[in-house]
Amino acid sequence: MERFKMIRMPLMALALLALLAGGWAGLERIGWHLPALQPDLASMHGPLMVAGVLGTVISLERAVALGRRWAYAAPLLQGLGGLVLIVGVPGWPGPLLLALGALMLVAIFAMFLRQQPALFIMIMLVGALTLLIGNVLWLGGWPIYTIVLWWVAFLVLTIAGERLELGRLRQLPARAERLFILCVTLLVSGLIVVMFAPDLGTRIVSFTSLGLACWLLRYDIARRTVRKIGLTRYIAVCLLSGYVWLGMSGIIGLVFGYVPAGPLYDAMLHTVFVGFVLAMIFGHAPVIIPAVLGAQVRFTRAFYGHLALLHASLLLRIAGDLTGMGLVRRWGGLLNAVTIVVFLGVMIWAVRAAKQRESCIHKPVSLSARR
């Protein structure tokens, strides 16, 4: 796997570029008057954040794990697709690249499933398929608000599949796996129903999101590891708090049903994309960065700072959404963006601190010092 190490950093750079552009677009969408980088950037917020950022990073992580040259086409295509959206190339090139990247991600999971037939890999394969379907529908001209739940399902199923894999350490009872399979089946069914009966489909997906959140809170190993110390406890706190936001998204969707735009639409989606997904990223970053980039991360209690800021800013944003207070909502969105910048800064510091510590440990001791 070391022979592919040189191409990982450029791929991560594409994801980071999409993150910065997507965050800028999100601030435009929520009402902040910023210089327009390109006329259609604000409308590209969702595709950039889901496919351009998370699709690229998840694909890169899986390509590294698979260790095959062809697998790197998945993050490359999605990263380039995000770049095309940022530049503002009109029409099909961006969506086509993202769809092809999702297809390659499906192929990666299919290879994993062939090597190790297991339920958790099947769940993540289904998640990759939902990304592919969402991207293909967008390529076919479907409006983003009609297919965004396919992108939500991609992230929920990918994360839930990873947690199910770790659940093997607890030897989950058979009923727990049956409940999990039922939730996934209902989620996929709800996505299909959304295409024909949006309100009913949204409520089915939301009910399933709430069910998966309860399942994760009940059976995830984080319930045990939160009693540990250091990085292990921090990761567990990130995970458990993210599950609460996933459940909150399900409750909002159940109460209000299908909402194609506006504050309620914002609340239902960003409780997942910001509260759930970002909490997962915050928790897994200290583990993923060494695995993907080969750079160690030094944990400190300062990590809890950006996690607390994430939850506080999202609470502010959702309060603005549910009460119709636009100014509160805008400030919550701005603080969401600030949280991401703080997180990136802390991770860079943690990587540099780990390097400095390692260099000190391996620094040769002078002859005079030995005496």
Short mmCIF file of C-alpha atoms in Angstrom, two decimals:
data_model
loop_
_atom_site.label_atom_id
_atom_site.label_comp_id
_atom_site.label_asym_id
_atom_site.label_seq_id
_atom_site.Cartn_x
_atom_site.Cartn_y
_atom_site.Cartn_z
CA MET A 1 0.00 0.00 0.00
CA GLU A 2 2.99 2.27 0.46
CA ARG A 3 3.43 2.54 -3.32
CA PHE A 4 0.16 4.50 -3.56
CA LYS A 5 1.02 6.87 -0.73
CA MET A 6 2.12 9.72 -3.01
CA ILE A 7 -1.31 10.15 -4.59
CA ARG A 8 -3.25 10.32 -1.32
CA MET A 9 -2.33 13.88 -0.41
CA PRO A 10 -3.49 15.38 -3.76
CA LEU A 11 -6.79 13.54 -3.39
CA MET A 12 -7.22 14.86 0.13
CA ALA A 13 -6.41 18.34 -1.22
CA LEU A 14 -9.29 18.02 -3.70
CA ALA A 15 -11.61 17.08 -0.81
CA LEU A 16 -10.35 20.03 1.24
CA LEU A 17 -10.91 22.41 -1.68
CA ALA A 18 -14.47 21.11 -2.04
CA LEU A 19 -14.97 21.55 1.70
CA LEU A 20 -13.89 25.19 1.63
CA ALA A 21 -15.94 25.98 -1.48
CA GLY A 22 -18.95 24.06 -0.16
CA GLY A 23 -18.76 25.90 3.15
CA TRP A 24 -18.61 29.23 1.32
CA ALA A 25 -21.62 28.19 -0.76
CA GLY A 26 -23.48 27.19 2.40
CA LEU A 27 -22.96 30.62 3.94
CA GLU A 28 -24.32 32.18 0.76
CA ARG A 29 -27.37 29.92 0.88
CA ILE A 30 -28.13 30.69 4.50
CA GLY A 31 -28.19 34.43 3.83
CA TRP A 32 -24.70 35.87 4.28
CA HIS A 33 -23.74 38.32 1.56
CA LEU A 34 -20.33 37.11 0.42
CA PRO A 35 -18.38 37.76 -2.77
CA ALA A 36 -19.63 35.26 -5.37
CA LEU A 37 -16.81 32.93 -6.41
CA GLN A 38 -18.97 31.88 -9.34
CA PRO A 39 -22.70 32.48 -10.07
CA ASP A 40 -24.00 28.96 -9.39
CA LEU A 41 -21.80 28.05 -6.44
CA ALA A 42 -24.52 28.50 -3.82
CA SER A 43 -26.71 25.89 -5.53
CA MET A 44 -23.78 23.44 -5.48
CA HIS A 45 -23.50 23.41 -1.68
CA GLY A 46 -25.13 20.00 -1.23
CA PRO A 47 -23.32 18.13 -4.03
CA LEU A 48 -19.98 19.61 -3.00
CA MET A 49 -20.31 18.65 0.65
CA VAL A 50 -21.77 15.17 0.11
CA ALA A 51 -20.10 13.88 -3.06
CA GLY A 52 -17.16 16.27 -3.44
CA VAL A 53 -16.01 16.07 0.18
CA LEU A 54 -17.44 13.01 1.91
CA GLY A 55 -17.64 10.88 -1.23
CA THR A 56 -13.98 11.60 -1.96
CA VAL A 57 -12.77 10.98 1.60
CA ILE A 58 -14.78 7.78 2.11
CA SER A 59 -13.68 6.47 -1.30
CA LEU A 60 -10.04 7.27 -0.51
CA GLU A 61 -10.26 5.49 2.83
CA ARG A 62 -11.69 2.40 1.14
CA ALA A 63 -9.17 2.53 -1.70
CA VAL A 64 -6.34 2.56 0.83
CA ALA A 65 -7.87 -0.40 2.65
CA LEU A 66 -8.31 -2.37 -0.60
CA GLY A 67 -4.81 -1.59 -1.83
CA ARG A 68 -5.63 -1.85 -5.55
CA ARG A 69 -4.54 0.76 -8.09
CA TRP A 70 -7.90 0.90 -9.88
CA ALA A 71 -9.71 1.67 -6.59
CA TYR A 72 -8.14 5.14 -6.48
CA ALA A 73 -10.30 6.05 -9.49
CA ALA A 74 -13.24 6.43 -7.08
CA PRO A 75 -11.82 9.33 -5.02
CA LEU A 76 -10.14 10.81 -8.10
CA LEU A 77 -13.37 10.98 -10.10
CA GLN A 78 -15.35 12.43 -7.20
CA GLY A 79 -12.61 14.90 -6.37
CA LEU A 80 -12.46 16.04 -9.99
CA GLY A 81 -16.26 16.20 -10.09
CA GLY A 82 -16.18 18.56 -7.12
CA LEU A 83 -13.50 20.66 -8.84
CA VAL A 84 -15.66 20.96 -11.96
CA LEU A 85 -18.56 22.19 -9.82
CA ILE A 86 -16.33 24.75 -8.11
CA VAL A 87 -15.03 26.11 -11.42
CA GLY A 88 -18.61 26.42 -12.67
CA VAL A 89 -18.57 24.20 -15.74
CA PRO A 90 -22.27 24.06 -16.73
CA GLY A 91 -24.28 20.97 -17.52
CA TRP A 92 -23.42 17.31 -17.14
CA PRO A 93 -19.61 17.04 -16.68
CA GLY A 94 -19.62 17.53 -12.89
CA PRO A 95 -22.59 15.23 -12.14
CA LEU A 96 -21.21 12.62 -14.57
CA LEU A 97 -17.82 12.52 -12.84
CA LEU A 98 -19.52 12.21 -9.45
CA ALA A 99 -21.73 9.39 -10.74
CA LEU A 100 -18.74 7.52 -12.18
CA GLY A 101 -16.87 7.98 -8.89
CA ALA A 102 -19.85 6.53 -7.00
CA LEU A 103 -19.92 3.59 -9.43
CA MET A 104 -16.27 2.88 -8.64
CA LEU A 105 -17.06 3.03 -4.92
CA VAL A 106 -19.76 0.41 -5.49
CA ALA A 107 -17.13 -1.73 -7.23
CA ILE A 108 -14.78 -1.34 -4.25
CA PHE A 109 -17.41 -2.56 -1.80
CA ALA A 110 -18.35 -5.37 -4.18
CA MET A 111 -14.71 -6.48 -4.08
CA PHE A 112 -14.70 -6.33 -0.28
CA LEU A 113 -17.89 -8.38 -0.19
CA ARG A 114 -16.35 -10.97 -2.48
CA GLN A 115 -13.32 -11.24 -0.21
CA GLN A 116 -15.33 -11.30 3.02
CA PRO A 117 -19.08 -11.93 2.79
CA ALA A 118 -20.45 -10.12 5.84
CA LEU A 119 -23.54 -8.15 6.76
CA PHE A 120 -21.69 -4.94 7.58
CA ILE A 121 -20.02 -4.89 4.14
CA MET A 122 -23.37 -5.52 2.48
CA ILE A 123 -24.83 -2.53 4.36
CA MET A 124 -21.99 -0.27 3.19
CA LEU A 125 -22.43 -1.57 -0.36
CA VAL A 126 -26.11 -0.59 -0.19
CA GLY A 127 -24.97 2.82 1.06
CA ALA A 128 -22.67 3.22 -1.95
CA LEU A 129 -25.56 2.25 -4.22
CA THR A 130 -27.72 5.00 -2.72
CA LEU A 131 -24.96 7.52 -3.50
CA LEU A 132 -24.79 6.20 -7.05
CA ILE A 133 -28.56 6.38 -7.51
CA GLY A 134 -28.71 9.90 -6.09
CA ASN A 135 -25.90 11.07 -8.38
CA VAL A 136 -27.46 9.41 -11.43
CA LEU A 137 -30.83 11.01 -10.69
CA TRP A 138 -29.16 14.39 -10.35
CA LEU A 139 -27.33 13.78 -13.64
CA GLY A 140 -30.73 12.98 -15.15
CA GLY A 141 -32.09 16.38 -14.17
CA TRP A 142 -33.91 15.66 -10.90
CA PRO A 143 -33.83 18.66 -8.54
CA ILE A 144 -31.55 18.26 -5.54
CA TYR A 145 -34.39 18.55 -3.01
CA THR A 146 -36.06 15.49 -4.56
CA ILE A 147 -33.00 13.24 -4.33
CA VAL A 148 -31.16 14.57 -1.27
CA LEU A 149 -32.47 11.74 0.94
CA TRP A 150 -30.52 9.29 -1.23
CA TRP A 151 -27.37 11.19 -0.21
CA VAL A 152 -28.48 11.16 3.42
CA ALA A 153 -28.90 7.39 3.19
CA PHE A 154 -25.37 7.01 1.78
CA LEU A 155 -23.85 8.61 4.85
CA VAL A 156 -26.17 6.97 7.38
CA LEU A 157 -25.68 3.48 5.96
CA THR A 158 -21.92 3.87 5.57
CA ILE A 159 -21.49 4.98 9.16
CA ALA A 160 -24.01 2.46 10.52
CA GLY A 161 -22.26 -0.34 8.60
CA GLU A 162 -18.91 0.62 10.12
CA ARG A 163 -20.42 0.61 13.60
CA LEU A 164 -22.05 -2.77 12.94
CA GLU A 165 -18.60 -4.12 12.07
CA LEU A 166 -17.29 -3.05 15.48
CA GLY A 167 -20.43 -4.47 17.04
CA ARG A 168 -18.95 -7.92 16.48
CA LEU A 169 -16.68 -7.19 19.43
CA ARG A 170 -19.78 -7.20 21.65
CA GLN A 171 -21.26 -10.37 20.13
CA LEU A 172 -24.58 -8.75 19.35
CA PRO A 173 -27.70 -10.84 19.97
CA ALA A 174 -29.53 -12.17 16.92
CA ARG A 175 -32.50 -9.87 17.54
CA ALA A 176 -30.20 -6.84 17.26
CA GLU A 177 -29.08 -7.85 13.78
CA ARG A 178 -32.67 -8.54 12.76
CA LEU A 179 -33.69 -5.07 13.94
CA PHE A 180 -30.80 -3.54 12.04
CA ILE A 181 -31.75 -5.34 8.82
CA LEU A 182 -35.37 -4.24 9.28
CA CYS A 183 -34.28 -0.60 9.64
CA VAL A 184 -32.15 -0.77 6.50
CA THR A 185 -34.97 -2.41 4.56
CA LEU A 186 -37.42 0.30 5.65
CA LEU A 187 -34.91 3.02 4.78
CA VAL A 188 -34.42 1.77 1.24
CA SER A 189 -38.18 1.28 0.85
CA GLY A 190 -38.75 4.85 2.02
CA LEU A 191 -36.29 6.18 -0.56
CA ILE A 192 -38.24 4.46 -3.32
CA VAL A 193 -41.55 5.74 -1.98
CA VAL A 194 -40.17 9.32 -1.86
CA MET A 195 -39.94 9.32 -5.67
CA PHE A 196 -43.71 8.77 -5.99
CA ALA A 197 -45.19 9.97 -2.69
CA PRO A 198 -42.71 12.47 -1.20
CA ASP A 199 -44.50 13.08 2.11
CA LEU A 200 -45.08 9.42 2.93
CA GLY A 201 -41.56 8.48 1.81
CA THR A 202 -40.00 11.24 3.91
CA ARG A 203 -41.85 10.03 7.00
CA ILE A 204 -40.72 6.43 6.40
CA VAL A 205 -37.09 7.54 6.01
CA SER A 206 -37.40 9.74 9.09
CA PHE A 207 -38.92 6.93 11.15
CA THR A 208 -36.03 4.71 10.07
CA SER A 209 -33.46 7.38 10.97
CA LEU A 210 -34.96 7.58 14.46
CA GLY A 211 -34.93 3.79 14.68
CA LEU A 212 -31.28 3.55 13.62
CA ALA A 213 -30.35 6.27 16.11
CA CYS A 214 -32.03 4.30 18.91
CA TRP A 215 -30.34 1.10 17.72
CA LEU A 216 -26.90 2.76 17.75
CA LEU A 217 -27.47 4.30 21.16
CA ARG A 218 -28.52 0.88 22.48
CA TYR A 219 -26.03 -1.49 20.84
CA ASP A 220 -22.98 0.51 19.75
CA ILE A 221 -19.76 -0.31 21.55
CA ALA A 222 -19.37 3.42 22.30
CA ARG A 223 -21.66 2.84 25.30
CA ARG A 224 -18.80 0.91 26.87
CA THR A 225 -15.81 2.84 25.56
CA VAL A 226 -17.21 6.15 26.85
CA ARG A 227 -16.13 4.92 30.29
CA LYS A 228 -12.50 4.79 29.14
CA ILE A 229 -10.07 7.70 29.10
CA GLY A 230 -8.20 9.79 26.54
CA LEU A 231 -8.82 9.39 22.81
CA THR A 232 -11.04 6.34 23.28
CA ARG A 233 -13.48 8.28 25.42
CA TYR A 234 -13.42 11.30 23.10
CA ILE A 235 -14.35 9.12 20.11
CA ALA A 236 -17.22 7.58 22.08
CA VAL A 237 -18.55 11.01 23.10
CA CYS A 238 -18.47 12.12 19.45
CA LEU A 239 -20.35 9.02 18.35
CA LEU A 240 -23.04 9.07 21.03
CA SER A 241 -23.72 12.79 20.56
CA GLY A 242 -23.97 12.26 16.80
CA TYR A 243 -26.57 9.53 17.28
CA VAL A 244 -28.71 12.00 19.23
CA TRP A 245 -28.66 14.40 16.26
CA LEU A 246 -29.60 11.58 13.89
CA GLY A 247 -32.60 10.86 16.08
CA MET A 248 -33.48 14.55 16.13
CA SER A 249 -33.50 14.60 12.33
CA GLY A 250 -35.88 11.65 12.36
CA ILE A 251 -38.22 13.43 14.78
CA ILE A 252 -38.27 16.61 12.67
CA GLY A 253 -39.05 14.59 9.55
CA LEU A 254 -41.81 12.65 11.28
CA VAL A 255 -43.46 15.82 12.59
CA PHE A 256 -43.25 17.97 9.46
CA GLY A 257 -42.98 15.44 6.63
CA TYR A 258 -41.85 16.47 3.17
CA VAL A 259 -40.56 20.04 3.03
CA PRO A 260 -38.75 20.98 -0.23
CA ALA A 261 -37.18 24.21 1.00
CA GLY A 262 -36.97 26.72 3.84
CA PRO A 263 -35.99 26.55 7.52
CA LEU A 264 -37.63 23.17 8.25
CA TYR A 265 -35.82 21.65 5.26
CA ASP A 266 -32.61 23.13 6.64
CA ALA A 267 -33.28 21.72 10.11
CA MET A 268 -34.08 18.20 8.94
CA LEU A 269 -30.99 17.94 6.72
CA HIS A 270 -28.39 19.68 8.84
CA THR A 271 -29.18 17.72 11.98
CA VAL A 272 -27.87 14.81 9.87
CA PHE A 273 -25.14 16.46 7.80
CA VAL A 274 -23.75 18.67 10.56
CA GLY A 275 -24.82 17.07 13.84
CA PHE A 276 -24.51 13.40 12.93
CA VAL A 277 -21.93 13.30 10.14
CA LEU A 278 -19.54 15.96 11.45
CA ALA A 279 -19.58 14.39 14.91
CA MET A 280 -18.57 11.11 13.25
CA ILE A 281 -15.78 12.87 11.33
CA PHE A 282 -14.52 14.61 14.47
CA GLY A 283 -14.40 11.27 16.26
CA HIS A 284 -12.81 9.22 13.48
CA ALA A 285 -10.32 11.81 12.17
CA PRO A 286 -7.59 10.91 14.73
CA VAL A 287 -7.81 7.32 13.46
CA ILE A 288 -8.35 7.96 9.74
CA ILE A 289 -5.52 10.47 9.31
CA PRO A 290 -2.82 7.96 10.35
CA ALA A 291 -4.41 5.19 8.26
CA VAL A 292 -4.80 7.27 5.08
CA LEU A 293 -1.98 9.80 5.23
CA GLY A 294 0.44 8.02 7.54
CA ALA A 295 0.61 11.03 9.88
CA GLN A 296 0.17 10.47 13.60
CA VAL A 297 -2.22 12.64 15.62
CA ARG A 298 -1.50 13.70 19.19
CA PHE A 299 -4.69 13.73 21.27
CA THR A 300 -5.36 16.49 23.78
CA ARG A 301 -8.46 17.54 25.68
CA ALA A 302 -8.61 20.54 23.33
CA PHE A 303 -10.39 18.19 20.91
CA TYR A 304 -13.51 18.61 23.02
CA GLY A 305 -13.49 22.31 22.13
CA HIS A 306 -14.50 21.96 18.49
CA LEU A 307 -16.95 19.20 19.44
CA ALA A 308 -18.68 21.50 21.94
CA LEU A 309 -18.68 24.33 19.41
CA LEU A 310 -20.27 22.02 16.86
CA HIS A 311 -23.18 21.15 19.12
CA ALA A 312 -23.67 24.69 20.43
CA SER A 313 -23.66 26.24 16.95
CA LEU A 314 -26.04 23.62 15.59
CA LEU A 315 -28.42 24.12 18.50
CA LEU A 316 -28.42 27.82 17.65
CA ARG A 317 -29.07 27.12 13.99
CA ILE A 318 -31.91 24.65 14.62
CA ALA A 319 -33.48 27.03 17.14
CA GLY A 320 -33.50 29.68 14.42
CA ASP A 321 -35.00 27.21 11.95
CA LEU A 322 -37.82 26.08 14.22
CA THR A 323 -38.72 29.55 15.50
CA GLY A 324 -38.40 31.37 12.19
CA MET A 325 -35.67 33.67 13.53
CA GLY A 326 -33.57 34.16 10.43
CA LEU A 327 -30.76 36.08 12.14
CA VAL A 328 -30.29 33.32 14.73
CA ARG A 329 -30.26 30.76 11.96
CA ARG A 330 -27.64 32.68 9.98
CA TRP A 331 -25.35 33.05 12.98
CA GLY A 332 -25.73 29.37 13.75
CA GLY A 333 -24.72 28.54 10.18
CA LEU A 334 -21.72 30.88 10.36
CA LEU A 335 -20.58 29.24 13.60
CA ASN A 336 -20.97 25.83 11.93
CA ALA A 337 -18.45 26.99 9.34
CA VAL A 338 -16.16 28.39 12.04
CA THR A 339 -16.32 25.01 13.79
CA ILE A 340 -14.98 23.26 10.70
CA VAL A 341 -12.12 25.74 10.41
CA VAL A 342 -11.28 25.29 14.10
CA PHE A 343 -11.38 21.51 13.67
CA LEU A 344 -8.98 21.67 10.71
CA GLY A 345 -6.66 23.93 12.66
CA VAL A 346 -6.64 21.62 15.68
CA MET A 347 -5.93 18.58 13.47
CA ILE A 348 -3.01 20.35 11.79
CA TRP A 349 -1.64 21.29 15.22
CA ALA A 350 -2.13 17.72 16.49
CA VAL A 351 -0.24 16.26 13.53
CA ARG A 352 2.64 18.72 14.00
CA ALA A 353 2.71 18.06 17.74
CA ALA A 354 2.93 14.33 17.10
CA LYS A 355 5.83 14.86 14.68
CA GLN A 356 7.68 17.05 17.17
CA ARG A 357 7.16 14.53 19.94
CA GLU A 358 8.41 11.69 17.73
CA SER A 359 11.48 13.67 16.69
CA CYS A 360 12.28 14.37 20.34
CA ILE A 361 11.97 10.70 21.23
CA HIS A 362 14.27 9.62 18.41
CA LYS A 363 16.69 12.54 18.70
CA PRO A 364 20.25 11.25 19.22
CA VAL A 365 21.65 11.93 22.66
CA SER A 366 25.01 13.75 22.63
CA LEU A 367 28.07 12.21 24.25
CA SER A 368 28.23 14.97 26.86
CA ALA A 369 24.59 14.40 27.77
CA ARG A 370 25.26 10.70 28.23
CA ARG A 371 28.06 11.52 30.69
#
